[in-house]
JSON list of C-alpha atoms in Angstrom, two decimals:
[
{"chain": "A", "resi": 1, "resn": "MET", "atom": "CA", "xyz": [-196.92, 136.11, 57.06]},
{"chain": "A", "resi": 2, "resn": "MET", "atom": "CA", "xyz": [-199.23, 134.73, 56.63]},
{"chain": "A", "resi": 3, "resn": "ILE", "atom": "CA", "xyz": [-203.17, 136.29, 55.53]},
{"chain": "A", "resi": 4, "resn": "ILE", "atom": "CA", "xyz": [-206.00, 135.08, 54.82]},
{"chain": "A", "resi": 5, "resn": "GLY", "atom": "CA", "xyz": [-207.87, 135.36, 52.14]},
{"chain": "A", "resi": 6, "resn": "HIS", "atom": "CA", "xyz": [-205.13, 138.78, 51.13]},
{"chain": "A", "resi": 7, "resn": "GLN", "atom": "CA", "xyz": [-202.81, 137.18, 49.51]},
{"chain": "A", "resi": 8, "resn": "LEU", "atom": "CA", "xyz": [-203.30, 139.26, 46.54]},
{"chain": "A", "resi": 9, "resn": "GLN", "atom": "CA", "xyz": [-203.32, 142.79, 48.60]},
{"chain": "A", "resi": 10, "resn": "TRP", "atom": "CA", "xyz": [-200.12, 141.44, 50.56]},
{"chain": "A", "resi": 11, "resn": "LYS", "atom": "CA", "xyz": [-198.58, 141.67, 47.56]},
{"chain": "A", "resi": 12, "resn": "PHE", "atom": "CA", "xyz": [-199.33, 144.88, 46.60]},
{"chain": "A", "resi": 13, "resn": "LEU", "atom": "CA", "xyz": [-198.28, 146.30, 48.90]},
{"chain": "A", "resi": 14, "resn": "LYS", "atom": "CA", "xyz": [-194.78, 144.78, 49.52]},
{"chain": "A", "resi": 15, "resn": "LYS", "atom": "CA", "xyz": [-194.15, 145.64, 45.96]},
{"chain": "A", "resi": 16, "resn": "ILE", "atom": "CA", "xyz": [-195.06, 149.04, 46.81]},
{"chain": "A", "resi": 17, "resn": "ALA", "atom": "CA", "xyz": [-192.54, 149.17, 49.32]},
{"chain": "A", "resi": 18, "resn": "GLU", "atom": "CA", "xyz": [-189.94, 148.06, 48.28]},
{"chain": "A", "resi": 19, "resn": "MET", "atom": "CA", "xyz": [-190.30, 149.88, 45.15]},
{"chain": "A", "resi": 20, "resn": "ASN", "atom": "CA", "xyz": [-189.98, 152.41, 47.33]},
{"chain": "A", "resi": 21, "resn": "ARG", "atom": "CA", "xyz": [-193.31, 154.40, 45.79]},
{"chain": "A", "resi": 22, "resn": "ILE", "atom": "CA", "xyz": [-195.80, 154.30, 48.97]},
{"chain": "A", "resi": 23, "resn": "PRO", "atom": "CA", "xyz": [-198.61, 156.56, 48.88]},
{"chain": "A", "resi": 24, "resn": "HIS", "atom": "CA", "xyz": [-199.58, 159.32, 50.45]},
{"chain": "A", "resi": 25, "resn": "SER", "atom": "CA", "xyz": [-202.41, 157.59, 52.93]},
{"chain": "A", "resi": 26, "resn": "PHE", "atom": "CA", "xyz": [-203.81, 153.92, 52.32]},
{"chain": "A", "resi": 27, "resn": "LEU", "atom": "CA", "xyz": [-207.83, 152.39, 52.43]},
{"chain": "A", "resi": 28, "resn": "PHE", "atom": "CA", "xyz": [-208.50, 149.85, 53.38]},
{"chain": "A", "resi": 29, "resn": "TYR", "atom": "CA", "xyz": [-212.64, 149.02, 53.52]},
{"chain": "A", "resi": 30, "resn": "GLY", "atom": "CA", "xyz": [-214.67, 146.51, 54.09]},
{"chain": "A", "resi": 31, "resn": "PRO", "atom": "CA", "xyz": [-217.05, 144.50, 56.55]},
{"chain": "A", "resi": 32, "resn": "ASP", "atom": "CA", "xyz": [-215.50, 144.19, 59.76]},
{"chain": "A", "resi": 33, "resn": "HIS", "atom": "CA", "xyz": [-213.39, 141.28, 61.22]},
{"chain": "A", "resi": 34, "resn": "LEU", "atom": "CA", "xyz": [-211.69, 140.95, 57.82]},
{"chain": "A", "resi": 35, "resn": "GLY", "atom": "CA", "xyz": [-208.68, 141.83, 59.17]},
{"chain": "A", "resi": 36, "resn": "LYS", "atom": "CA", "xyz": [-208.50, 145.11, 57.82]},
{"chain": "A", "resi": 37, "resn": "ARG", "atom": "CA", "xyz": [-206.76, 146.47, 60.95]},
{"chain": "A", "resi": 38, "resn": "ARG", "atom": "CA", "xyz": [-204.36, 143.48, 60.66]},
{"chain": "A", "resi": 39, "resn": "MET", "atom": "CA", "xyz": [-202.75, 144.29, 57.52]},
{"chain": "A", "resi": 40, "resn": "ALA", "atom": "CA", "xyz": [-202.57, 148.26, 58.09]},
{"chain": "A", "resi": 41, "resn": "ILE", "atom": "CA", "xyz": [-200.60, 147.00, 61.06]},
{"chain": "A", "resi": 42, "resn": "GLU", "atom": "CA", "xyz": [-198.54, 144.58, 59.12]},
{"chain": "A", "resi": 43, "resn": "PHE", "atom": "CA", "xyz": [-197.68, 146.42, 56.26]},
{"chain": "A", "resi": 44, "resn": "VAL", "atom": "CA", "xyz": [-196.09, 149.51, 59.16]},
{"chain": "A", "resi": 45, "resn": "LYS", "atom": "CA", "xyz": [-193.68, 146.81, 59.97]},
{"chain": "A", "resi": 46, "resn": "VAL", "atom": "CA", "xyz": [-192.93, 146.54, 56.62]},
{"chain": "A", "resi": 47, "resn": "LEU", "atom": "CA", "xyz": [-192.34, 149.74, 56.60]},
{"chain": "A", "resi": 48, "resn": "ASN", "atom": "CA", "xyz": [-190.21, 150.17, 58.92]},
{"chain": "A", "resi": 49, "resn": "CYS", "atom": "CA", "xyz": [-189.25, 146.90, 59.38]},
{"chain": "A", "resi": 50, "resn": "LEU", "atom": "CA", "xyz": [-185.31, 147.17, 60.27]},
{"chain": "A", "resi": 51, "resn": "SER", "atom": "CA", "xyz": [-184.10, 144.78, 58.05]},
{"chain": "A", "resi": 52, "resn": "SER", "atom": "CA", "xyz": [-182.36, 144.90, 54.60]},
{"chain": "A", "resi": 53, "resn": "ASP", "atom": "CA", "xyz": [-183.90, 141.69, 52.65]},
{"chain": "A", "resi": 54, "resn": "ILE", "atom": "CA", "xyz": [-187.04, 143.19, 51.99]},
{"chain": "A", "resi": 55, "resn": "SER", "atom": "CA", "xyz": [-188.13, 139.56, 51.08]},
{"chain": "A", "resi": 56, "resn": "GLU", "atom": "CA", "xyz": [-187.29, 139.69, 54.34]},
{"chain": "A", "resi": 57, "resn": "LYS", "atom": "CA", "xyz": [-189.77, 142.17, 56.13]},
{"chain": "A", "resi": 58, "resn": "PRO", "atom": "CA", "xyz": [-191.48, 142.56, 58.67]},
{"chain": "A", "resi": 59, "resn": "CYS", "atom": "CA", "xyz": [-189.08, 140.45, 59.65]},
{"chain": "A", "resi": 60, "resn": "LYS", "atom": "CA", "xyz": [-190.98, 139.81, 63.28]},
{"chain": "A", "resi": 61, "resn": "VAL", "atom": "CA", "xyz": [-187.68, 140.05, 65.16]},
{"chain": "A", "resi": 62, "resn": "CYS", "atom": "CA", "xyz": [-185.91, 143.47, 65.27]},
{"chain": "A", "resi": 63, "resn": "ARG", "atom": "CA", "xyz": [-186.85, 146.23, 67.72]},
{"chain": "A", "resi": 64, "resn": "ASN", "atom": "CA", "xyz": [-189.32, 147.83, 65.02]},
{"chain": "A", "resi": 65, "resn": "CYS", "atom": "CA", "xyz": [-191.29, 144.75, 64.41]},
{"chain": "A", "resi": 66, "resn": "GLN", "atom": "CA", "xyz": [-191.54, 143.92, 68.12]},
{"chain": "A", "resi": 67, "resn": "GLU", "atom": "CA", "xyz": [-192.52, 147.44, 69.03]},
{"chain": "A", "resi": 68, "resn": "ILE", "atom": "CA", "xyz": [-195.00, 148.05, 66.16]},
{"chain": "A", "resi": 69, "resn": "GLU", "atom": "CA", "xyz": [-196.54, 144.67, 67.55]},
{"chain": "A", "resi": 70, "resn": "LYS", "atom": "CA", "xyz": [-196.45, 145.44, 70.73]},
{"chain": "A", "resi": 71, "resn": "GLY", "atom": "CA", "xyz": [-197.83, 149.19, 70.40]},
{"chain": "A", "resi": 72, "resn": "ILE", "atom": "CA", "xyz": [-195.64, 151.14, 71.90]},
{"chain": "A", "resi": 73, "resn": "PHE", "atom": "CA", "xyz": [-193.31, 151.69, 68.81]},
{"chain": "A", "resi": 74, "resn": "PRO", "atom": "CA", "xyz": [-193.55, 156.38, 69.21]},
{"chain": "A", "resi": 75, "resn": "ASP", "atom": "CA", "xyz": [-194.72, 156.68, 64.88]},
{"chain": "A", "resi": 76, "resn": "LEU", "atom": "CA", "xyz": [-197.15, 154.36, 65.55]},
{"chain": "A", "resi": 77, "resn": "LYS", "atom": "CA", "xyz": [-200.19, 156.41, 66.19]},
{"chain": "A", "resi": 78, "resn": "LEU", "atom": "CA", "xyz": [-203.98, 154.32, 66.34]},
{"chain": "A", "resi": 79, "resn": "LEU", "atom": "CA", "xyz": [-206.81, 156.26, 66.19]},
{"chain": "A", "resi": 80, "resn": "PHE", "atom": "CA", "xyz": [-210.10, 155.80, 67.11]},
{"chain": "A", "resi": 81, "resn": "PRO", "atom": "CA", "xyz": [-213.51, 157.18, 69.08]},
{"chain": "A", "resi": 82, "resn": "LYS", "atom": "CA", "xyz": [-213.92, 157.01, 73.06]},
{"chain": "A", "resi": 83, "resn": "SER", "atom": "CA", "xyz": [-216.35, 155.05, 72.84]},
{"chain": "A", "resi": 84, "resn": "LEU", "atom": "CA", "xyz": [-218.34, 152.39, 69.87]},
{"chain": "A", "resi": 85, "resn": "LYS", "atom": "CA", "xyz": [-221.33, 155.29, 70.04]},
{"chain": "A", "resi": 86, "resn": "GLU", "atom": "CA", "xyz": [-218.95, 158.39, 69.09]},
{"chain": "A", "resi": 87, "resn": "GLU", "atom": "CA", "xyz": [-216.84, 159.71, 66.37]},
{"chain": "A", "resi": 88, "resn": "ILE", "atom": "CA", "xyz": [-212.77, 161.07, 66.90]},
{"chain": "A", "resi": 89, "resn": "LYS", "atom": "CA", "xyz": [-213.26, 164.19, 68.16]},
{"chain": "A", "resi": 90, "resn": "ILE", "atom": "CA", "xyz": [-211.56, 167.15, 66.52]},
{"chain": "A", "resi": 91, "resn": "SER", "atom": "CA", "xyz": [-209.21, 167.02, 69.78]},
{"chain": "A", "resi": 92, "resn": "GLN", "atom": "CA", "xyz": [-207.58, 163.81, 68.40]},
{"chain": "A", "resi": 93, "resn": "ILE", "atom": "CA", "xyz": [-207.18, 165.00, 65.27]},
{"chain": "A", "resi": 94, "resn": "ARG", "atom": "CA", "xyz": [-205.08, 167.96, 66.72]},
{"chain": "A", "resi": 95, "resn": "THR", "atom": "CA", "xyz": [-202.68, 165.09, 68.51]},
{"chain": "A", "resi": 96, "resn": "LEU", "atom": "CA", "xyz": [-202.40, 163.55, 65.80]},
{"chain": "A", "resi": 97, "resn": "ILE", "atom": "CA", "xyz": [-201.77, 166.62, 63.99]},
{"chain": "A", "resi": 98, "resn": "GLN", "atom": "CA", "xyz": [-199.25, 167.87, 66.41]},
{"chain": "A", "resi": 99, "resn": "ASP", "atom": "CA", "xyz": [-197.18, 164.22, 66.82]},
{"chain": "A", "resi": 100, "resn": "LEU", "atom": "CA", "xyz": [-196.77, 163.61, 63.66]},
{"chain": "A", "resi": 101, "resn": "SER", "atom": "CA", "xyz": [-195.20, 167.61, 62.59]},
{"chain": "A", "resi": 102, "resn": "PHE", "atom": "CA", "xyz": [-192.17, 165.59, 64.90]},
{"chain": "A", "resi": 103, "resn": "ARG", "atom": "CA", "xyz": [-189.48, 164.25, 63.33]},
{"chain": "A", "resi": 104, "resn": "SER", "atom": "CA", "xyz": [-189.08, 160.54, 63.05]},
{"chain": "A", "resi": 105, "resn": "TYR", "atom": "CA", "xyz": [-187.75, 158.07, 65.33]},
{"chain": "A", "resi": 106, "resn": "SER", "atom": "CA", "xyz": [-187.95, 155.80, 62.24]},
{"chain": "A", "resi": 107, "resn": "LYS", "atom": "CA", "xyz": [-187.95, 155.86, 58.64]},
{"chain": "A", "resi": 108, "resn": "PHE", "atom": "CA", "xyz": [-192.14, 156.72, 58.50]},
{"chain": "A", "resi": 109, "resn": "LYS", "atom": "CA", "xyz": [-194.34, 157.60, 60.63]},
{"chain": "A", "resi": 110, "resn": "CYS", "atom": "CA", "xyz": [-197.84, 156.43, 60.57]},
{"chain": "A", "resi": 111, "resn": "ALA", "atom": "CA", "xyz": [-201.93, 156.62, 62.03]},
{"chain": "A", "resi": 112, "resn": "ILE", "atom": "CA", "xyz": [-204.28, 153.50, 61.21]},
{"chain": "A", "resi": 113, "resn": "PHE", "atom": "CA", "xyz": [-207.63, 155.62, 62.21]},
{"chain": "A", "resi": 114, "resn": "LEU", "atom": "CA", "xyz": [-209.94, 152.43, 63.39]}
]
């Protein structure tokens, strides 16, 4: 995968996945339109990719990688405000907590706050 301008961060994330020492959360912070969302989604692919070779992750061809890319992966929740002028609602957080409490379909359940 080619992530322009984020090679150091990508290498760090891949190394964490390779060593299987994944913390419970990450904060991707910075100005708008730098690729934070794309980086987070690609990392979710690495964590849930069905390929057995870490250097090949994300493979982009397995079922999990395909579903994550299409936005239909059951263990990935994207949470964002209903409109640009609003904030994330408490009801959305409650729904997310309930969704995260269910058994995982794959290796990791992930939530990305946008």
